[in-house]
Every structure is written in C-alpha cells, then in structure tokens.
PDB file of C-alpha atoms in Angstrom:
ATOM      1  CA  ALA N   1     -23.407 -18.086 -19.646  1.00  0.00           C
ATOM      2  CA  GLN N   2     -22.493 -19.556 -16.315  1.00  0.00           C
ATOM      3  CA  ARG N   3     -23.725 -18.384 -12.972  1.00  0.00           C
ATOM      4  CA  VAL N   4     -23.249 -19.471  -9.382  1.00  0.00           C
ATOM      5  CA  THR N   5     -25.712 -18.275  -6.771  1.00  0.00           C
ATOM      6  CA  GLN N   6     -25.243 -18.376  -3.033  1.00  0.00           C
ATOM      7  CA  PRO N   7     -28.423 -16.866  -1.613  1.00  0.00           C
ATOM      8  CA  GLU N   8     -27.187 -16.375   1.957  1.00  0.00           C
ATOM      9  CA  LYS N   9     -24.537 -13.746   2.624  1.00  0.00           C
ATOM     10  CA  LEU N  10     -24.475 -14.554   6.326  1.00  0.00           C
ATOM     11  CA  LEU N  11     -25.351 -17.722   8.187  1.00  0.00           C
ATOM     12  CA  SER N  12     -25.142 -18.257  11.931  1.00  0.00           C
ATOM     13  CA  VAL N  13     -25.614 -21.585  13.665  1.00  0.00           C
ATOM     14  CA  PHE N  14     -24.937 -22.868  17.149  1.00  0.00           C
ATOM     15  CA  LYS N  15     -22.105 -25.271  17.812  1.00  0.00           C
ATOM     16  CA  GLY N  16     -23.330 -28.827  17.343  1.00  0.00           C
ATOM     17  CA  ALA N  17     -26.215 -27.828  15.104  1.00  0.00           C
ATOM     18  CA  PRO N  18     -26.466 -28.953  11.487  1.00  0.00           C
ATOM     19  CA  VAL N  19     -25.384 -26.502   8.843  1.00  0.00           C
ATOM     20  CA  GLU N  20     -26.274 -26.208   5.175  1.00  0.00           C
ATOM     21  CA  LEU N  21     -24.795 -23.645   2.830  1.00  0.00           C
ATOM     22  CA  LYS N  22     -26.787 -23.322  -0.344  1.00  0.00           C
ATOM     23  CA  CYS N  23     -25.395 -23.133  -3.855  1.00  0.00           C
ATOM     24  CA  ASN N  24     -27.256 -23.145  -7.152  1.00  0.00           C
ATOM     25  CA  TYR N  25     -25.664 -22.987 -10.551  1.00  0.00           C
ATOM     26  CA  SER N  26     -26.466 -22.350 -14.168  1.00  0.00           C
ATOM     27  CA  TYR N  27     -24.224 -23.778 -16.871  1.00  0.00           C
ATOM     28  CA  SER N  28     -24.914 -25.098 -20.344  1.00  0.00           C
ATOM     29  CA  GLY N  29     -22.182 -27.727 -20.237  1.00  0.00           C
ATOM     30  CA  SER N  30     -21.465 -30.577 -17.888  1.00  0.00           C
ATOM     31  CA  PRO N  31     -20.842 -28.879 -14.538  1.00  0.00           C
ATOM     32  CA  GLU N  32     -17.832 -29.399 -12.332  1.00  0.00           C
ATOM     33  CA  LEU N  33     -18.347 -27.793  -8.961  1.00  0.00           C
ATOM     34  CA  PHE N  34     -16.201 -26.971  -5.980  1.00  0.00           C
ATOM     35  CA  TRP N  35     -16.452 -25.510  -2.521  1.00  0.00           C
ATOM     36  CA  TYR N  36     -13.620 -23.225  -1.412  1.00  0.00           C
ATOM     37  CA  VAL N  37     -13.124 -21.934   2.121  1.00  0.00           C
ATOM     38  CA  GLN N  38     -11.306 -18.887   3.419  1.00  0.00           C
ATOM     39  CA  TYR N  39     -10.515 -18.816   7.119  1.00  0.00           C
ATOM     40  CA  SER N  40      -9.747 -15.509   8.770  1.00  0.00           C
ATOM     41  CA  ARG N  41      -6.505 -13.992   7.436  1.00  0.00           C
ATOM     42  CA  GLN N  42      -5.764 -17.054   5.329  1.00  0.00           C
ATOM     43  CA  ARG N  43      -5.741 -17.715   1.628  1.00  0.00           C
ATOM     44  CA  LEU N  44      -8.555 -19.381  -0.231  1.00  0.00           C
ATOM     45  CA  GLN N  45      -8.285 -23.155  -0.208  1.00  0.00           C
ATOM     46  CA  LEU N  46     -10.173 -26.008  -1.758  1.00  0.00           C
ATOM     47  CA  LEU N  47     -12.595 -27.768   0.556  1.00  0.00           C
ATOM     48  CA  LEU N  48     -14.504 -30.120  -1.705  1.00  0.00           C
ATOM     49  CA  ARG N  49     -14.862 -31.066  -5.329  1.00  0.00           C
ATOM     50  CA  HIS N  50     -17.945 -32.909  -6.512  1.00  0.00           C
ATOM     51  CA  ILE N  51     -15.996 -35.312  -8.686  1.00  0.00           C
ATOM     52  CA  SER N  52     -14.208 -36.913  -5.766  1.00  0.00           C
ATOM     53  CA  ARG N  53     -17.384 -37.354  -3.668  1.00  0.00           C
ATOM     54  CA  GLU N  54     -15.355 -37.135  -0.476  1.00  0.00           C
ATOM     55  CA  SER N  55     -16.025 -35.785   2.994  1.00  0.00           C
ATOM     56  CA  ILE N  56     -13.582 -33.166   4.234  1.00  0.00           C
ATOM     57  CA  LYS N  57     -13.663 -31.911   7.841  1.00  0.00           C
ATOM     58  CA  GLY N  58     -17.092 -33.495   8.129  1.00  0.00           C
ATOM     59  CA  PHE N  59     -18.496 -31.549   5.180  1.00  0.00           C
ATOM     60  CA  THR N  60     -20.201 -33.182   2.227  1.00  0.00           C
ATOM     61  CA  ALA N  61     -21.782 -31.829  -0.925  1.00  0.00           C
ATOM     62  CA  ASP N  62     -23.869 -33.649  -3.485  1.00  0.00           C
ATOM     63  CA  LEU N  63     -24.396 -32.448  -6.997  1.00  0.00           C
ATOM     64  CA  ASN N  64     -28.097 -32.454  -7.847  1.00  0.00           C
ATOM     65  CA  LYS N  65     -28.388 -31.875 -11.578  1.00  0.00           C
ATOM     66  CA  GLY N  66     -32.180 -31.850 -11.484  1.00  0.00           C
ATOM     67  CA  GLU N  67     -32.242 -28.971  -9.024  1.00  0.00           C
ATOM     68  CA  THR N  68     -28.932 -27.527 -10.309  1.00  0.00           C
ATOM     69  CA  SER N  69     -27.673 -27.391  -6.749  1.00  0.00           C
ATOM     70  CA  PHE N  70     -24.494 -28.226  -4.867  1.00  0.00           C
ATOM     71  CA  HIS N  71     -25.311 -27.519  -1.236  1.00  0.00           C
ATOM     72  CA  LEU N  72     -22.626 -27.935   1.418  1.00  0.00           C
ATOM     73  CA  LYS N  73     -23.668 -29.781   4.562  1.00  0.00           C
ATOM     74  CA  LYS N  74     -22.269 -30.749   7.923  1.00  0.00           C
ATOM     75  CA  PRO N  75     -24.295 -32.545  10.597  1.00  0.00           C
ATOM     76  CA  PHE N  76     -22.590 -30.935  13.620  1.00  0.00           C
ATOM     77  CA  ALA N  77     -21.005 -27.515  13.248  1.00  0.00           C
ATOM     78  CA  GLN N  78     -17.783 -26.705  15.097  1.00  0.00           C
ATOM     79  CA  GLU N  79     -16.414 -23.293  16.064  1.00  0.00           C
ATOM     80  CA  GLU N  80     -13.448 -23.778  13.755  1.00  0.00           C
ATOM     81  CA  ASP N  81     -15.866 -23.996  10.812  1.00  0.00           C
ATOM     82  CA  SER N  82     -16.446 -20.250  11.035  1.00  0.00           C
ATOM     83  CA  ALA N  83     -15.184 -18.906   7.723  1.00  0.00           C
ATOM     84  CA  MET N  84     -16.155 -17.579   4.329  1.00  0.00           C
ATOM     85  CA  TYR N  85     -17.378 -20.278   1.962  1.00  0.00           C
ATOM     86  CA  TYR N  86     -17.459 -19.959  -1.809  1.00  0.00           C
ATOM     87  CA  CYS N  87     -19.158 -22.248  -4.271  1.00  0.00           C
ATOM     88  CA  ALA N  88     -17.449 -22.322  -7.666  1.00  0.00           C
ATOM     89  CA  LEU N  89     -18.013 -23.718 -11.123  1.00  0.00           C
ATOM     90  CA  ILE N  90     -15.227 -24.505 -13.548  1.00  0.00           C
ATOM     91  CA  THR N  91     -15.697 -24.040 -17.269  1.00  0.00           C
ATOM     92  CA  GLY N  92     -14.128 -25.867 -20.162  1.00  0.00           C
ATOM     93  CA  ALA N  93     -11.472 -23.152 -20.337  1.00  0.00           C
ATOM     94  CA  ASN N  94     -10.473 -23.996 -16.751  1.00  0.00           C
ATOM     95  CA  ASN N  95     -11.833 -20.709 -15.438  1.00  0.00           C
ATOM     96  CA  LEU N  96     -13.405 -20.761 -12.008  1.00  0.00           C
ATOM     97  CA  PHE N  97     -16.589 -18.765 -11.546  1.00  0.00           C
ATOM     98  CA  PHE N  98     -17.418 -18.034  -7.946  1.00  0.00           C
ATOM     99  CA  GLY N  99     -20.586 -17.291  -6.088  1.00  0.00           C
ATOM    100  CA  THR N 100     -20.702 -14.247  -3.860  1.00  0.00           C
ATOM    101  CA  GLY N 101     -19.880 -16.280  -0.783  1.00  0.00           C
ATOM    102  CA  THR N 102     -21.519 -17.102   2.535  1.00  0.00           C
ATOM    103  CA  ARG N 103     -19.962 -16.096   5.820  1.00  0.00           C
ATOM    104  CA  LEU N 104     -20.608 -18.853   8.329  1.00  0.00           C
ATOM    105  CA  THR N 105     -20.436 -18.054  12.023  1.00  0.00           C
ATOM    106  CA  VAL N 106     -20.647 -20.883  14.519  1.00  0.00           C
ATOM    107  CA  ILE N 107     -21.821 -19.616  17.891  1.00  0.00           C
ATOM    108  CA  PRO N 108     -20.285 -21.359  20.926  1.00  0.00           C
TER     109      PRO N 108
ATOM    110  CA  ASN V   1       7.521 -25.831  -2.693  1.00  0.00           C
ATOM    111  CA  ALA V   2       6.546 -22.275  -1.883  1.00  0.00           C
ATOM    112  CA  GLY V   3       3.326 -22.704  -3.861  1.00  0.00           C
ATOM    113  CA  VAL V   4       1.826 -19.450  -5.125  1.00  0.00           C
ATOM    114  CA  THR V   5       3.460 -16.288  -3.842  1.00  0.00           C
ATOM    115  CA  GLN V   6       2.319 -12.701  -4.231  1.00  0.00           C
ATOM    116  CA  THR V   7       3.970  -9.379  -3.544  1.00  0.00           C
ATOM    117  CA  PRO V   8       3.325  -6.922  -2.077  1.00  0.00           C
ATOM    118  CA  LYS V   9       0.871  -7.905   0.679  1.00  0.00           C
ATOM    119  CA  PHE V  10      -0.428  -4.367   1.030  1.00  0.00           C
ATOM    120  CA  GLN V  11      -0.275  -1.326  -1.209  1.00  0.00           C
ATOM    121  CA  VAL V  12      -1.720   2.169  -1.167  1.00  0.00           C
ATOM    122  CA  LEU V  13      -1.830   4.095  -4.433  1.00  0.00           C
ATOM    123  CA  LYS V  14      -3.019   7.493  -5.444  1.00  0.00           C
ATOM    124  CA  THR V  15      -5.473   7.824  -8.312  1.00  0.00           C
ATOM    125  CA  GLY V  16      -3.601   7.757 -11.602  1.00  0.00           C
ATOM    126  CA  GLN V  17      -0.542   5.932 -10.342  1.00  0.00           C
ATOM    127  CA  SER V  18       0.534   2.673 -11.928  1.00  0.00           C
ATOM    128  CA  MET V  19       1.931  -0.440 -10.328  1.00  0.00           C
ATOM    129  CA  THR V  20       2.540  -4.123 -10.854  1.00  0.00           C
ATOM    130  CA  LEU V  21       1.318  -6.897  -8.594  1.00  0.00           C
ATOM    131  CA  GLN V  22       3.687  -9.812  -8.723  1.00  0.00           C
ATOM    132  CA  CYS V  23       2.674 -13.480  -8.745  1.00  0.00           C
ATOM    133  CA  ALA V  24       4.887 -16.530  -8.976  1.00  0.00           C
ATOM    134  CA  GLN V  25       4.383 -20.265  -8.645  1.00  0.00           C
ATOM    135  CA  ASP V  26       6.944 -23.047  -8.419  1.00  0.00           C
ATOM    136  CA  MET V  27       4.667 -25.977  -9.243  1.00  0.00           C
ATOM    137  CA  ASN V  28       5.179 -25.854 -13.018  1.00  0.00           C
ATOM    138  CA  HIS V  29       1.489 -25.137 -13.574  1.00  0.00           C
ATOM    139  CA  GLU V  30       0.486 -24.037 -17.036  1.00  0.00           C
ATOM    140  CA  TYR V  31      -2.710 -22.233 -16.049  1.00  0.00           C
ATOM    141  CA  MET V  32      -2.600 -19.079 -13.941  1.00  0.00           C
ATOM    142  CA  SER V  33      -5.206 -16.465 -13.185  1.00  0.00           C
ATOM    143  CA  TRP V  34      -5.953 -13.244 -11.317  1.00  0.00           C
ATOM    144  CA  TYR V  35      -9.088 -12.568  -9.292  1.00  0.00           C
ATOM    145  CA  ARG V  36     -10.325  -9.623  -7.329  1.00  0.00           C
ATOM    146  CA  GLN V  37     -12.370 -10.105  -4.179  1.00  0.00           C
ATOM    147  CA  ASP V  38     -14.910  -7.489  -3.199  1.00  0.00           C
ATOM    148  CA  PRO V  39     -17.522  -7.616  -0.421  1.00  0.00           C
ATOM    149  CA  GLY V  40     -20.808  -8.955  -1.706  1.00  0.00           C
ATOM    150  CA  MET V  41     -19.321  -9.698  -5.118  1.00  0.00           C
ATOM    151  CA  GLY V  42     -17.315 -12.829  -4.438  1.00  0.00           C
ATOM    152  CA  LEU V  43     -14.243 -13.416  -6.557  1.00  0.00           C
ATOM    153  CA  ARG V  44     -14.233 -12.224 -10.133  1.00  0.00           C
ATOM    154  CA  LEU V  45     -11.791 -13.298 -12.797  1.00  0.00           C
ATOM    155  CA  ILE V  46      -9.668 -10.489 -14.234  1.00  0.00           C
ATOM    156  CA  HIS V  47      -7.256 -12.217 -16.607  1.00  0.00           C
ATOM    157  CA  TYR V  48      -5.935 -15.695 -17.086  1.00  0.00           C
ATOM    158  CA  SER V  49      -3.195 -17.517 -18.932  1.00  0.00           C
ATOM    159  CA  VAL V  50      -3.092 -21.082 -20.219  1.00  0.00           C
ATOM    160  CA  GLY V  51       0.656 -21.045 -20.729  1.00  0.00           C
ATOM    161  CA  ALA V  52       3.694 -18.901 -21.384  1.00  0.00           C
ATOM    162  CA  GLY V  53       2.980 -16.333 -24.061  1.00  0.00           C
ATOM    163  CA  ILE V  54      -0.805 -16.811 -23.910  1.00  0.00           C
ATOM    164  CA  THR V  55      -3.191 -14.578 -21.967  1.00  0.00           C
ATOM    165  CA  ASP V  56      -6.891 -13.857 -22.154  1.00  0.00           C
ATOM    166  CA  GLN V  57      -9.508 -11.678 -20.506  1.00  0.00           C
ATOM    167  CA  GLY V  58     -11.836 -12.752 -17.744  1.00  0.00           C
ATOM    168  CA  GLU V  59     -14.994 -11.088 -16.431  1.00  0.00           C
ATOM    169  CA  VAL V  60     -13.521  -7.744 -15.355  1.00  0.00           C
ATOM    170  CA  PRO V  61     -10.367  -7.007 -17.398  1.00  0.00           C
ATOM    171  CA  ASN V  62     -10.710  -3.253 -17.871  1.00  0.00           C
ATOM    172  CA  GLY V  63      -7.906  -1.237 -16.323  1.00  0.00           C
ATOM    173  CA  TYR V  64      -5.577  -4.220 -15.991  1.00  0.00           C
ATOM    174  CA  ASN V  65      -2.863  -5.731 -18.161  1.00  0.00           C
ATOM    175  CA  VAL V  66      -1.069  -9.038 -17.859  1.00  0.00           C
ATOM    176  CA  SER V  67       1.814 -10.818 -19.504  1.00  0.00           C
ATOM    177  CA  ARG V  68       3.208 -14.324 -19.225  1.00  0.00           C
ATOM    178  CA  SER V  69       6.794 -14.466 -20.368  1.00  0.00           C
ATOM    179  CA  THR V  70       7.631 -17.493 -18.217  1.00  0.00           C
ATOM    180  CA  THR V  71       5.656 -20.402 -16.775  1.00  0.00           C
ATOM    181  CA  GLU V  72       6.466 -19.258 -13.250  1.00  0.00           C
ATOM    182  CA  ASP V  73       5.456 -15.583 -13.316  1.00  0.00           C
ATOM    183  CA  PHE V  74       2.173 -13.839 -14.055  1.00  0.00           C
ATOM    184  CA  PRO V  75       2.281 -10.143 -13.110  1.00  0.00           C
ATOM    185  CA  LEU V  76      -0.815  -7.940 -13.071  1.00  0.00           C
ATOM    186  CA  ARG V  77      -0.372  -4.300 -14.053  1.00  0.00           C
ATOM    187  CA  LEU V  78      -2.636  -1.440 -13.122  1.00  0.00           C
ATOM    188  CA  LEU V  79      -2.058   1.212 -15.746  1.00  0.00           C
ATOM    189  CA  SER V  80      -3.774   4.162 -14.062  1.00  0.00           C
ATOM    190  CA  ALA V  81      -5.207   3.262 -10.670  1.00  0.00           C
ATOM    191  CA  ALA V  82      -8.767   4.259  -9.829  1.00  0.00           C
ATOM    192  CA  PRO V  83     -10.643   4.085  -6.494  1.00  0.00           C
ATOM    193  CA  SER V  84     -12.871   1.381  -8.042  1.00  0.00           C
ATOM    194  CA  GLN V  85      -9.805  -0.851  -8.120  1.00  0.00           C
ATOM    195  CA  THR V  86      -9.575  -0.881  -4.342  1.00  0.00           C
ATOM    196  CA  SER V  87      -9.849  -4.576  -3.631  1.00  0.00           C
ATOM    197  CA  VAL V  88      -8.045  -7.704  -2.552  1.00  0.00           C
ATOM    198  CA  TYR V  89      -6.291  -9.403  -5.437  1.00  0.00           C
ATOM    199  CA  PHE V  90      -5.627 -13.111  -5.585  1.00  0.00           C
ATOM    200  CA  CYS V  91      -3.407 -14.962  -7.987  1.00  0.00           C
ATOM    201  CA  ALA V  92      -4.053 -18.650  -8.589  1.00  0.00           C
ATOM    202  CA  SER V  93      -2.553 -21.532 -10.510  1.00  0.00           C
ATOM    203  CA  LEU V  94      -4.181 -24.733 -11.592  1.00  0.00           C
ATOM    204  CA  GLY V  95      -2.857 -28.136 -10.738  1.00  0.00           C
ATOM    205  CA  ARG V  96      -4.053 -31.409 -12.094  1.00  0.00           C
ATOM    206  CA  GLY V  97      -4.054 -34.727 -10.359  1.00  0.00           C
ATOM    207  CA  ARG V  98      -5.968 -37.992 -10.158  1.00  0.00           C
ATOM    208  CA  GLY V  99      -8.347 -37.002 -12.929  1.00  0.00           C
ATOM    209  CA  ASP V 100      -9.521 -33.803 -11.357  1.00  0.00           C
ATOM    210  CA  TYR V 101      -7.945 -30.482 -10.582  1.00  0.00           C
ATOM    211  CA  GLU V 102      -7.511 -27.818  -7.958  1.00  0.00           C
ATOM    212  CA  GLN V 103      -6.722 -24.122  -8.077  1.00  0.00           C
ATOM    213  CA  TYR V 104      -4.016 -23.011  -5.655  1.00  0.00           C
ATOM    214  CA  PHE V 105      -4.358 -19.468  -4.410  1.00  0.00           C
ATOM    215  CA  GLY V 106      -1.769 -16.979  -3.289  1.00  0.00           C
ATOM    216  CA  PRO V 107      -2.110 -15.090   0.012  1.00  0.00           C
ATOM    217  CA  GLY V 108      -3.546 -12.000  -1.657  1.00  0.00           C
ATOM    218  CA  THR V 109      -2.595  -8.358  -2.107  1.00  0.00           C
ATOM    219  CA  ARG V 110      -4.748  -5.728  -0.417  1.00  0.00           C
ATOM    220  CA  LEU V 111      -4.789  -2.635  -2.598  1.00  0.00           C
ATOM    221  CA  THR V 112      -6.234   0.723  -1.630  1.00  0.00           C
ATOM    222  CA  VAL V 113      -6.533   3.515  -4.169  1.00  0.00           C
ATOM    223  CA  THR V 114      -7.178   6.962  -2.749  1.00  0.00           C
TER     224      THR V 114
END
C-alpha cells in the first residue's frame, strides 16, 4: 500500500530564512511525486513534480529513493509563500495519494 | 477554458438529506476524481473515473455515489448526509502533457451537515 507522510503540521519561519518541508513516502512501485500548494481561499494547484526537476517560485524538491523522501526546499522564504503544502504520490491507476499537509507561515 | 468548475460553493444539509455536488471540466480529460479535505487528514480520494461509463472507489467511498455519463461531468451524490460528511470537497481532472501529468482541481464545495 502507498503512504505519504508529512511529519510537520505547522511550520513557521522568518522571511529570508531557508525553509524545508519534509515528505516521506512508501510505495512498492516506481514513485512519481508531486508538491501541491493551496493559498488562502484558493484552489489546490500543482507546484512541483519530480519528473520535471524544475524550480518553481524558488522551490526545489529532489527525490531521494534511498531515504524515500521528497523534501521541498527554498533558500529564502517570502511572505507570499505562506500556504498549505501537500506532498502527493501518484499510483499506476493515476490516483493521487496526499500527505496530511504542512501549513507554512512566513513571519515578516 | 473554464477548467474544473464545481457547484455549489457552500451547502448546509440536515442529517438524512441527500444532495448532488456538481463537477464539470472542459479540457476533455478522461480521468476525474473526488476528494474530501479534512483538517489533519489531508485530501482523501472518494471516487474516481477513468472515462465515461467507468467509475471506481477510492479510499473513503462509503456514503457517496458517482456516475460518469459524459466526459465533461462527474457528479458526487450524498445519499443520506451524516455529520461525518462535513468537509470540503474537491473535484479534479487529470491532464497529460510533455510526458508527465498534472491534476487540475476545482475551487471546492464546503459542506456542513447538521
């Protein structure tokens, strides 16, 4: 069975400080992982997918198969990064399984 | 494109009432799904569909029915609402492009069952 774990429900950092949102997964197949973000009063939207290895809004995430992790990082947090972040794993049936989410607050 | 649309945005039901949450997408996506979002639980898959006429259960299907008569529409029916179904419901459709794929989410329906 698949599982996505986000150990931190809440994370607060100061503006300009580095931020890391943790995500660990468990999946028997070849994992495909995503980070989704939900800003206040907005719909969920894709932030990053590990396949594309891109940086979006300064965020990066590297898939570490040895540690079964997909942590989201940004070197300098901005106030507009405050949001709910979800790590997700997609299965062969195209179903997304989400972690429980981390609410990031960037303190001015 | 309107993307994924959901109606209503808010709904209050009494225990035992039934209702249908509407979801539509205009991107010609084959795959559609319904999630519920609860504090501390993340998003959990209720039902999904891989194409018109085909539906299947997700993690938490009990108390919900779906149908997929067209590619565009994927309504979610609550047969007899219970307070445990108080949640925010999101519909999503799956797009494919450049070798990978992205789920597009609707704006959500906030449901309260009293």
